[in-house]
Tab-separated table of C-alpha atoms in Angstrom:
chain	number	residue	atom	x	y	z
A	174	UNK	CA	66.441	42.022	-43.218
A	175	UNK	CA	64.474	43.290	-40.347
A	176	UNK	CA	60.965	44.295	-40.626
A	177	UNK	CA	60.694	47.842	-39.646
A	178	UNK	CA	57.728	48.571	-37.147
A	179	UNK	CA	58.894	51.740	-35.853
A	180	UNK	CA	56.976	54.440	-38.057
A	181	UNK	CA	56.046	57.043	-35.581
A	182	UNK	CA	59.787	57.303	-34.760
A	183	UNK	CA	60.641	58.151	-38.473
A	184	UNK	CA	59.494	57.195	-41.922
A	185	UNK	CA	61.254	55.677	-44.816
A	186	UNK	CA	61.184	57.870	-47.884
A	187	UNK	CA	58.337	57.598	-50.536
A	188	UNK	CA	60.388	56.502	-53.602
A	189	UNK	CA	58.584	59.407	-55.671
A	190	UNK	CA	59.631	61.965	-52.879
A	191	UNK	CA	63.636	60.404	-53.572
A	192	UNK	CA	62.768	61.385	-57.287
A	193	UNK	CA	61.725	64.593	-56.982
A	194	UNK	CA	64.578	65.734	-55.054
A	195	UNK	CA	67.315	64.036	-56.865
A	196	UNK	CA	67.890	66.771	-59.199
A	197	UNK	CA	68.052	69.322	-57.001
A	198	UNK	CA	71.024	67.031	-55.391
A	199	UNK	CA	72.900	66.276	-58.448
A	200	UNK	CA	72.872	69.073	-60.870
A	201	UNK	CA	71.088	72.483	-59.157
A	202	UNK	CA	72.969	75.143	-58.199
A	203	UNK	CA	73.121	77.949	-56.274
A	204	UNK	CA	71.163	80.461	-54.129
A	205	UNK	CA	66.957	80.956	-53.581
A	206	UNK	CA	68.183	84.334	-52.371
A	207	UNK	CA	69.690	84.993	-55.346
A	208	UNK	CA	68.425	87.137	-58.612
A	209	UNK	CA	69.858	85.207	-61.483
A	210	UNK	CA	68.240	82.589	-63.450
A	211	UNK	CA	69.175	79.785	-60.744
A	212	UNK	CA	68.264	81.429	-57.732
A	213	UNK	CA	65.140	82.434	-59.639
A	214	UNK	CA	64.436	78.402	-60.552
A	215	UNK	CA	65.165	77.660	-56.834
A	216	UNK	CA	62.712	80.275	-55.454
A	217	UNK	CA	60.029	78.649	-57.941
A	218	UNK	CA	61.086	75.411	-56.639
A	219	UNK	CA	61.046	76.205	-52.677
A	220	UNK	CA	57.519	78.290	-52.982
A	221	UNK	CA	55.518	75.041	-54.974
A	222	UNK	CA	56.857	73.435	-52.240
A	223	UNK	CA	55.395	75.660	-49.812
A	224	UNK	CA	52.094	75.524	-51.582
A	225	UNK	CA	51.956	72.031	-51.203
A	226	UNK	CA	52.376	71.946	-47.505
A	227	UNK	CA	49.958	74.567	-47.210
A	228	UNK	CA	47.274	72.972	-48.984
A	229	UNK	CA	47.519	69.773	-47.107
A	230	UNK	CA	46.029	71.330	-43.993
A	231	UNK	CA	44.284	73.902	-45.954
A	232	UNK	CA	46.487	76.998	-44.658
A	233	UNK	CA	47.925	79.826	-46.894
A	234	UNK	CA	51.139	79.255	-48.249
A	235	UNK	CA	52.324	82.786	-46.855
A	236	UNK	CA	51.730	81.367	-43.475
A	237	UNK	CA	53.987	78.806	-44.166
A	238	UNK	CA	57.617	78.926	-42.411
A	239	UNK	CA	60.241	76.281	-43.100
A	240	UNK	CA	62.107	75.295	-40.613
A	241	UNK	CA	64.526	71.966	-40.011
A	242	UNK	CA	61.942	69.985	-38.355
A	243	UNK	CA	59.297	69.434	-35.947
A	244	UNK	CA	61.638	70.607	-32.805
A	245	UNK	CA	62.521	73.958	-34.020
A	246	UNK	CA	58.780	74.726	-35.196
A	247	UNK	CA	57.477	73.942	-31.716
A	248	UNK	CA	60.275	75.780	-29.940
A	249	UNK	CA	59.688	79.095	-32.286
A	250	UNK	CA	56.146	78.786	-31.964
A	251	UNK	CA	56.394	78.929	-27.985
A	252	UNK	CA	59.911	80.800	-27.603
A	253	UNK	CA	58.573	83.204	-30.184
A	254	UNK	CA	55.605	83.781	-28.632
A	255	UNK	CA	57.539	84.211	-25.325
A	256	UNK	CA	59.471	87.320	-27.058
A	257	UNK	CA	56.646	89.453	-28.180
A	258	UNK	CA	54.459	88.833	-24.913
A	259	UNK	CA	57.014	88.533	-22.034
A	260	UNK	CA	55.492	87.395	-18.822
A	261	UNK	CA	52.954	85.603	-20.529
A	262	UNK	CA	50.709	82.520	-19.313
A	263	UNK	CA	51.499	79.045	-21.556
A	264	UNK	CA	48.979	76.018	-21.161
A	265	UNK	CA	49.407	72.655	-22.769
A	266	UNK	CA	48.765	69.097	-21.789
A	267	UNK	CA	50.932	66.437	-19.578
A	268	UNK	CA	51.639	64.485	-22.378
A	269	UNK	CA	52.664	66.798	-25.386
A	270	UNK	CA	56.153	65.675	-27.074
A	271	UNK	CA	59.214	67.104	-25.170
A	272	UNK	CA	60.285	69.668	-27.813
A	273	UNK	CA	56.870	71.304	-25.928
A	274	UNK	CA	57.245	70.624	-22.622
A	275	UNK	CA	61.107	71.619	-22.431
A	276	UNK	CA	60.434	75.053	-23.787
A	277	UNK	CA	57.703	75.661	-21.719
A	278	UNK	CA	59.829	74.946	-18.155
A	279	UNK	CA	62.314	77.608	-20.212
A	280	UNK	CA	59.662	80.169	-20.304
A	281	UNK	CA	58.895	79.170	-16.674
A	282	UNK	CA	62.243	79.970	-15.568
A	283	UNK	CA	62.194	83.419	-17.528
A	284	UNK	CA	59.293	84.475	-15.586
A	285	UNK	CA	56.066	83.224	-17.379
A	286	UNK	CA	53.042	80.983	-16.034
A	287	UNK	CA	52.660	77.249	-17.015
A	288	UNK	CA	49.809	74.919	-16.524
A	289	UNK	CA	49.492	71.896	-17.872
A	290	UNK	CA	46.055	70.308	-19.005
A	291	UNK	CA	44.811	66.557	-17.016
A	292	UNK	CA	44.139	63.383	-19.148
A	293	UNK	CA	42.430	60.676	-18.667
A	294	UNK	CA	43.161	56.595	-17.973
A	295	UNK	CA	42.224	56.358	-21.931
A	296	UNK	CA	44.911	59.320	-23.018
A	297	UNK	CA	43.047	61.817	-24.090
A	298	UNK	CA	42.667	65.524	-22.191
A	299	UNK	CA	39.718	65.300	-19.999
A	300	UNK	CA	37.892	67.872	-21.483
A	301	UNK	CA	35.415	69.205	-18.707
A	302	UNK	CA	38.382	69.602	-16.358
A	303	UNK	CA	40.312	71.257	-19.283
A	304	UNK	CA	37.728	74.053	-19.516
A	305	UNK	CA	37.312	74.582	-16.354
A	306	UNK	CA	41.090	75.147	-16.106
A	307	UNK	CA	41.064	77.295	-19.093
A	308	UNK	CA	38.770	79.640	-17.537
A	309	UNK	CA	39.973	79.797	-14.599
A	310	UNK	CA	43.540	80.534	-15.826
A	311	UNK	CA	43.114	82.339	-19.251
A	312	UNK	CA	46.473	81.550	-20.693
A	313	UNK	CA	47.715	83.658	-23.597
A	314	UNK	CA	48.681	80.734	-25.228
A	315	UNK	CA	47.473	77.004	-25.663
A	316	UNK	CA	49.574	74.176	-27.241
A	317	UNK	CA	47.681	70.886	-27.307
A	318	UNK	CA	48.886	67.874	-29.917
A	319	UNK	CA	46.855	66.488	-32.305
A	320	UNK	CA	47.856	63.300	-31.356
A	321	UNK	CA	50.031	61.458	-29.107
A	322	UNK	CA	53.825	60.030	-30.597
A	323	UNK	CA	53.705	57.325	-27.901
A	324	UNK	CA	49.577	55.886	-27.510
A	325	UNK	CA	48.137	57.241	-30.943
A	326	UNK	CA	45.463	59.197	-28.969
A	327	UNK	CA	43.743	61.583	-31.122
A	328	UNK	CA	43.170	64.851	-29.120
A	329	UNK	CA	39.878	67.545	-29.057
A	330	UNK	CA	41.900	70.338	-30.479
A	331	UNK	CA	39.116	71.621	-32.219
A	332	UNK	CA	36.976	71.468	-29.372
A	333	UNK	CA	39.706	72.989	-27.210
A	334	UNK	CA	40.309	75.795	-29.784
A	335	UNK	CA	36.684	76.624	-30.428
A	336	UNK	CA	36.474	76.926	-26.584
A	337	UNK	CA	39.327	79.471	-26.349
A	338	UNK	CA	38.854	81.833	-28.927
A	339	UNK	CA	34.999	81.625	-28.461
A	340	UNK	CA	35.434	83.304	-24.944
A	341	UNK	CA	38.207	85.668	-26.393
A	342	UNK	CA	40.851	83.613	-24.485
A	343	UNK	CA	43.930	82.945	-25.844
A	344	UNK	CA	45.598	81.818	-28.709
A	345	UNK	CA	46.129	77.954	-30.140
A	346	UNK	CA	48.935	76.160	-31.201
A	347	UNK	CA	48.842	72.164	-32.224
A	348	UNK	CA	51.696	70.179	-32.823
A	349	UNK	CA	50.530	67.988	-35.173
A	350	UNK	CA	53.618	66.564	-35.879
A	351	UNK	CA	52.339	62.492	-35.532
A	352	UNK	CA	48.636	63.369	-37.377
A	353	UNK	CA	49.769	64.526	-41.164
A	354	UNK	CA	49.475	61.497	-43.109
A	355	UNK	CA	47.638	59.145	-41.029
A	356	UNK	CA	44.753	61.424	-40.506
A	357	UNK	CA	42.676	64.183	-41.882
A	358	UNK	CA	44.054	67.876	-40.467
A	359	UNK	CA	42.999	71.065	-41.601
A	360	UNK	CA	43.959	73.914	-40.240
A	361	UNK	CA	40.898	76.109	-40.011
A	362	UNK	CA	38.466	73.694	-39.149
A	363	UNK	CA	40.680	72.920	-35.575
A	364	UNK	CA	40.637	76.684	-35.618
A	365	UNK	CA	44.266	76.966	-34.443
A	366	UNK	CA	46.418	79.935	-34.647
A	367	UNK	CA	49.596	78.179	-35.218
A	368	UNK	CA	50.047	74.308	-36.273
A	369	UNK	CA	53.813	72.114	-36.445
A	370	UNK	CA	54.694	69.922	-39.089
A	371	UNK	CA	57.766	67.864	-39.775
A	372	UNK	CA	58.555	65.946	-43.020
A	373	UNK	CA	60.051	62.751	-42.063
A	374	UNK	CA	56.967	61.725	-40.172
A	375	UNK	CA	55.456	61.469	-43.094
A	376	UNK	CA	57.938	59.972	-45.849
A	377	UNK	CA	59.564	63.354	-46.526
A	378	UNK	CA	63.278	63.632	-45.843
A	379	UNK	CA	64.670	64.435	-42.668
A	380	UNK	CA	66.160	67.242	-41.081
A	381	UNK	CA	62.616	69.789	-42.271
A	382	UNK	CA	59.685	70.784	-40.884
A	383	UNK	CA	57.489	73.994	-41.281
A	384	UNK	CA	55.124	76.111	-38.501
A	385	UNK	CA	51.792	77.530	-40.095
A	386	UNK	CA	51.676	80.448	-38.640
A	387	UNK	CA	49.197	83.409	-38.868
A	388	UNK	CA	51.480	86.860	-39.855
A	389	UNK	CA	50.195	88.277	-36.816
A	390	UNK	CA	51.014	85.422	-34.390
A	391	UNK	CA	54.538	85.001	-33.874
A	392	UNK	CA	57.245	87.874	-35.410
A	393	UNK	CA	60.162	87.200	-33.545
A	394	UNK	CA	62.549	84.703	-34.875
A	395	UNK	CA	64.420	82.152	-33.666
A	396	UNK	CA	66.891	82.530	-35.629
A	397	UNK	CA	67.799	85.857	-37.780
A	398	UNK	CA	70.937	87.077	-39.795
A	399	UNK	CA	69.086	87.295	-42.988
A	400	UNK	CA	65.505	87.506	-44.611
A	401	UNK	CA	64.754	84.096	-46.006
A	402	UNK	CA	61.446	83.088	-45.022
A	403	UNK	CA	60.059	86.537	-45.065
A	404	UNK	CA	62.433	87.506	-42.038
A	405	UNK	CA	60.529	85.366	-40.232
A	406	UNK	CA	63.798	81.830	-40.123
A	407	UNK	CA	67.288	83.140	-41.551
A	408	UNK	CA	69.629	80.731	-43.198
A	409	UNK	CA	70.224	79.414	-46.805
A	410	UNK	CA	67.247	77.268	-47.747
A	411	UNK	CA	68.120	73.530	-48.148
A	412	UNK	CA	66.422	73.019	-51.427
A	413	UNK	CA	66.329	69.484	-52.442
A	414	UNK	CA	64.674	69.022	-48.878
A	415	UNK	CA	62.431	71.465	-49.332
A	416	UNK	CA	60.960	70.059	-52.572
A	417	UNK	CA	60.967	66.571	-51.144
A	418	UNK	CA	58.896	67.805	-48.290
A	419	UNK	CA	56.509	69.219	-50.763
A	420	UNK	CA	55.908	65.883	-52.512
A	421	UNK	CA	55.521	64.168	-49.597
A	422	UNK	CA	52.701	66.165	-48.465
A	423	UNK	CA	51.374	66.080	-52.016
A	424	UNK	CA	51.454	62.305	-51.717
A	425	UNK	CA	50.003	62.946	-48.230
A	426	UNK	CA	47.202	64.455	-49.132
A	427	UNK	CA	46.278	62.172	-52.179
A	428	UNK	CA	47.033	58.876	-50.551
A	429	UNK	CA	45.621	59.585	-47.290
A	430	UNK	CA	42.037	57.632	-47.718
A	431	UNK	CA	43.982	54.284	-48.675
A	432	UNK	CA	46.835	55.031	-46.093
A	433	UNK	CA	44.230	54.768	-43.789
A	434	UNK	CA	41.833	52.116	-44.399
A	435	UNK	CA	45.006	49.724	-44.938
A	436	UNK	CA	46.877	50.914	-41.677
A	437	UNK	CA	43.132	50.350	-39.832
A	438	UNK	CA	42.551	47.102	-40.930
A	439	UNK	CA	46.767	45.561	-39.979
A	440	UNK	CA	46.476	47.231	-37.110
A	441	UNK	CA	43.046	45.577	-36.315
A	442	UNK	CA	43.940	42.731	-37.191
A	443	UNK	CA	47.454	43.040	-34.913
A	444	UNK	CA	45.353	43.591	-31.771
A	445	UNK	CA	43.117	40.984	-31.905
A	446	UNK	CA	45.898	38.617	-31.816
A	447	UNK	CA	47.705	40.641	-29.301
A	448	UNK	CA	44.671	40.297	-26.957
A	449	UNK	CA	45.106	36.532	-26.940
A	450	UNK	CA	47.987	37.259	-24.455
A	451	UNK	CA	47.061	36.913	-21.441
A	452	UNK	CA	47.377	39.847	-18.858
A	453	UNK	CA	48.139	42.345	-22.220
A	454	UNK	CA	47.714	46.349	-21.973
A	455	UNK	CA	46.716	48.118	-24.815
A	456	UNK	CA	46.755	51.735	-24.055
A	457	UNK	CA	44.371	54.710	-25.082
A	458	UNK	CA	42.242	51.281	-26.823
A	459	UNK	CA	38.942	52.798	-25.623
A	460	UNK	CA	40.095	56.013	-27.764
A	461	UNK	CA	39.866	57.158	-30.979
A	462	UNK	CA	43.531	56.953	-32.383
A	463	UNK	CA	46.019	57.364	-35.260
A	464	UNK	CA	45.299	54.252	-37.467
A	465	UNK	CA	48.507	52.785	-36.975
A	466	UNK	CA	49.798	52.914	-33.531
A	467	UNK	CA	49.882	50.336	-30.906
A	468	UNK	CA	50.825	50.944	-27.581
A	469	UNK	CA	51.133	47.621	-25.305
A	470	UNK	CA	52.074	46.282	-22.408
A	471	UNK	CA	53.202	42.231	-21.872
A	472	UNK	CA	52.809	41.512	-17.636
A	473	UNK	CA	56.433	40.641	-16.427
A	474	UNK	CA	58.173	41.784	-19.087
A	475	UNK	CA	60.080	44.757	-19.044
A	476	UNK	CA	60.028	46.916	-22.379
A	477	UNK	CA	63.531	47.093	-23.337
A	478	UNK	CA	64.310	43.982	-22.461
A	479	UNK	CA	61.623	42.733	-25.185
A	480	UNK	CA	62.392	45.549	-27.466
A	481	UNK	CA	65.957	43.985	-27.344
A	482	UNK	CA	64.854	40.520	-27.867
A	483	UNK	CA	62.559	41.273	-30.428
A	484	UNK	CA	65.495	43.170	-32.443
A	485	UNK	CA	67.774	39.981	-32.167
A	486	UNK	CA	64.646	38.310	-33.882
A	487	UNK	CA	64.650	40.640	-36.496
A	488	UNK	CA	61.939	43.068	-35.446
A	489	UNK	CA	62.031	47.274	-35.594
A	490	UNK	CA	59.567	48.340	-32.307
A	491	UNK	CA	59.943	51.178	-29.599
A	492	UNK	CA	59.892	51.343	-26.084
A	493	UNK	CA	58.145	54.582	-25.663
A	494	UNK	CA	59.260	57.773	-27.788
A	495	UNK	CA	62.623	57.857	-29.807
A	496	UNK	CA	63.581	60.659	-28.054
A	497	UNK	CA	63.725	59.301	-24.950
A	498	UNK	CA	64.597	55.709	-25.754
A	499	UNK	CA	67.697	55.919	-23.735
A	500	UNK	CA	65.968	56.810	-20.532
A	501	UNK	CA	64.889	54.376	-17.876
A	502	UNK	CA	61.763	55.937	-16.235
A	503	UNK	CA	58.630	55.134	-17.527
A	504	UNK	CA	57.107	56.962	-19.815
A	505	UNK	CA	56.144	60.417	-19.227
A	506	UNK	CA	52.305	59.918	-21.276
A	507	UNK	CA	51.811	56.475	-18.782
A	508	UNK	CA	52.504	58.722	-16.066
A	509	UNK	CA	50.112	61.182	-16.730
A	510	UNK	CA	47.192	58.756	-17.444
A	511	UNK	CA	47.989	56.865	-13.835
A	512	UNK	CA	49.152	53.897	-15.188
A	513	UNK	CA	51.122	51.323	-12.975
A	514	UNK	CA	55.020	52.229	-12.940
A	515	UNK	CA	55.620	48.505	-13.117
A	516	UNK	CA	53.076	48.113	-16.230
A	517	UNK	CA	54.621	51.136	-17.826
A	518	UNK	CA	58.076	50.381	-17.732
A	519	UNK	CA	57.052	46.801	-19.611
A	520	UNK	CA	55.610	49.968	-22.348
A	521	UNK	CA	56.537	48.382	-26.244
A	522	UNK	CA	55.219	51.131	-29.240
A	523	UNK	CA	54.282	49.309	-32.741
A	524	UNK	CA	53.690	52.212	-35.404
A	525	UNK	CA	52.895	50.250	-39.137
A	526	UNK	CA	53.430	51.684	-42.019
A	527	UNK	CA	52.184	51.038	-45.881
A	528	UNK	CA	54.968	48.316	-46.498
A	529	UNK	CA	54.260	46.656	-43.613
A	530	UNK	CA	52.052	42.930	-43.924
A	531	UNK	CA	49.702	40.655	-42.299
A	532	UNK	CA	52.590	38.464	-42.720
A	533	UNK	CA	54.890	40.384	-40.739
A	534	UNK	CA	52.180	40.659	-38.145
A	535	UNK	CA	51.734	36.978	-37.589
A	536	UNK	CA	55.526	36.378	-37.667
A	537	UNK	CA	55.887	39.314	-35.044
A	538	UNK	CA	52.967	37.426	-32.581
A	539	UNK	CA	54.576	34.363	-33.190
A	540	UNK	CA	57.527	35.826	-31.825
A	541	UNK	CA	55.851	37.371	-28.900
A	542	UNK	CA	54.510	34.069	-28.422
A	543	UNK	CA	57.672	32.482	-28.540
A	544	UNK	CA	59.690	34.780	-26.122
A	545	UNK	CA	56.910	35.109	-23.012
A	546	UNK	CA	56.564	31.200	-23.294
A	547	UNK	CA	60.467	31.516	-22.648
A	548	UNK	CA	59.871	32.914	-19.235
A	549	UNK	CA	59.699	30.981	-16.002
A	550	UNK	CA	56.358	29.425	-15.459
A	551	UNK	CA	55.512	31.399	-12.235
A	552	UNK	CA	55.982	34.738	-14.462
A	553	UNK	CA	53.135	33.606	-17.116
């Protein structure tokens, strides 16, 4: 069985989240919409649910919108923004996921203004040059990640946000899509206007998400033909998915101090060894980061190529995000911090999770081991 290193790309499901939803699989029926005594035991259902997510980044559960992942929550956040102030001015950083950076060359195209914020050679935006643009620009809108899919890289939201609103500037959305569950996040302490979530990061199911929303913020759906979700996201409510996502960010939220001190310590103990290789990259190191990402680079060895090899040998890893794993050019985050095209293209992505071992770690370096000492002298 292969060990599964690949957590930032998806999780597996908590076992108690499975539980939890199973009955609304097998035996409930019918409609949240719906006034009879099962759409009324549905609505209960979907709105603890909603509760749940809301307290695990201290939001109101009103603000709450379910949607069917992390995707659609960043494209209604932007999109619907986009609709109620056409013409608008959109900021956000070089290296946000693509479900940000596609709408936002959209919104271009429609008319509005886009800038995008500078990192640095460690990942993270480089703040003074961030204000500065800021200022000078005074977007409407500012959507900076809490933390990077690809290096880990925590980002100053809060420091951003503050910032903005403090000189009556715009307003802030974070996708913190790759934070819930591996870090603290609350919502008014970053000070954010609007904040992404999806489950499956997480070990909810797949397939839903929510935006946390302020009323005010953003009123014009994505999608309408009905009133679910306050009229804010028509469609039938998926249920069992629903609930699950609430457990999981129960479970989030109460697991979250031993999530991390475990995931801290593997993946501590993962890089040290990794260092022993000579000539090794580990991005955004210098960096405070999500406890259990790893983002590395082996000289003369070209990612996929070792993301192949490592998958005959029985090892889960990524070459960059999962939404671009098909694409050849380097990655897009790399880019941005002025890494080497050569160095980034040899980009490999470990993301632990709780089931993973030291064990696993010193069978996957004894691997590594095993594959560069494969390679032709001169290339070592």
């Amino acid at each position: 069985m292969s060990i599964y290193l690949d957590h930032n790309a998806s999780s597996p499901l908590h076992p108690e989240v499975l539980d939890e939803m199973l009955p609304f699989l097998k035996s409930s029926h019918g409609n949240a919409s719906s006034l009879h005594q099962s759409g009324r035991f549905l609505r209960s259902a979907i709105e603890t649910a909603r509760s749940r997510v809301a307290e695990l980044v201290n939001a109101s559960p009103e603000d709450v919108i379910f949607t069917s992942g992390g995707t659609e929550a960043n494209n209604f956040a932007l999109k619907g923004f986009v609709e109620m102030s056409p013409e608008s001015s959109l900021m956000s950083s070089q290296i946000e996921h693509a479900s940000v950076l596609h709408p936002l060359e959209q919104v271009k195209l429609a008319g509005c203004v886009t800038n995008h914020l500078p990192v640095t050679t460690d990942g993270i935006i480089d703040i003074e040059a961030s204000l500065l643009l800021i200022q000078q620009h005074s977007p409407d809108l500012l959507s900076v990640q809490m933390a990077n899919n690809e290096t880990g890289v925590i980002q100053p939201v809060e420091h951003l946000a503050r910032f903005a609103h403090g000189n009556g500037i715009c307003l802030v959305h974070t996708d913190a899509t790759q934070a819930i569950g591996k870090i603290a996040v609350d919502m008014q302490q970053l000070d954010v206007d609007m904040m992404t979530l999806s489950g499956h990061k997480f070990q909810g199911p797949q397939a839903v998400g929510a935006l946390i929303t302020r009323a005010s913020t953003v009123k014009t759906p994505l999608l309408s033909g009905g009133f679910q979700e306050s009229a804010r996201r028509a469609g039938t409510e998926n249920v069992a998915m629903l609930v699950g996502f609430g457990k999981a960010a129960q479970l989030a939220a109460i697991k979250l101090q031993e999530r991390q001190s475990y995931l801290i310590e593997l993946r501590r103990y993962f890089e040290q060894q990794l260092a022993e290789i000579p000539g090794v990259a580990i991005f955004g190191a210098n960096s405070e980061r999500l406890p259990n990402t790893s983002f590395f680079a082996i000289p003369f060895y070209h990612g996929e190529t070792l993301l192949m090899q490592l998958d005959k040998a029985g090892f889960e890893l990524a070459s960059g995000s999962a939404c671009h794993s098909e694409v050849t050019l380097p990655s897009h985050v790399l880019s941005a911090m002025g890494i080497d095209e050569d160095l980034a293209l040899n980009a490999v992505r470990v993301s632990f999770g709780m089931e993973n071992t030291r064990q696993q770690v010193d069978k996957l370096i004894a691997t590594l081991n095993e594959l560069i000492n494969q390679l032709p002298a001169v290339m070592r």
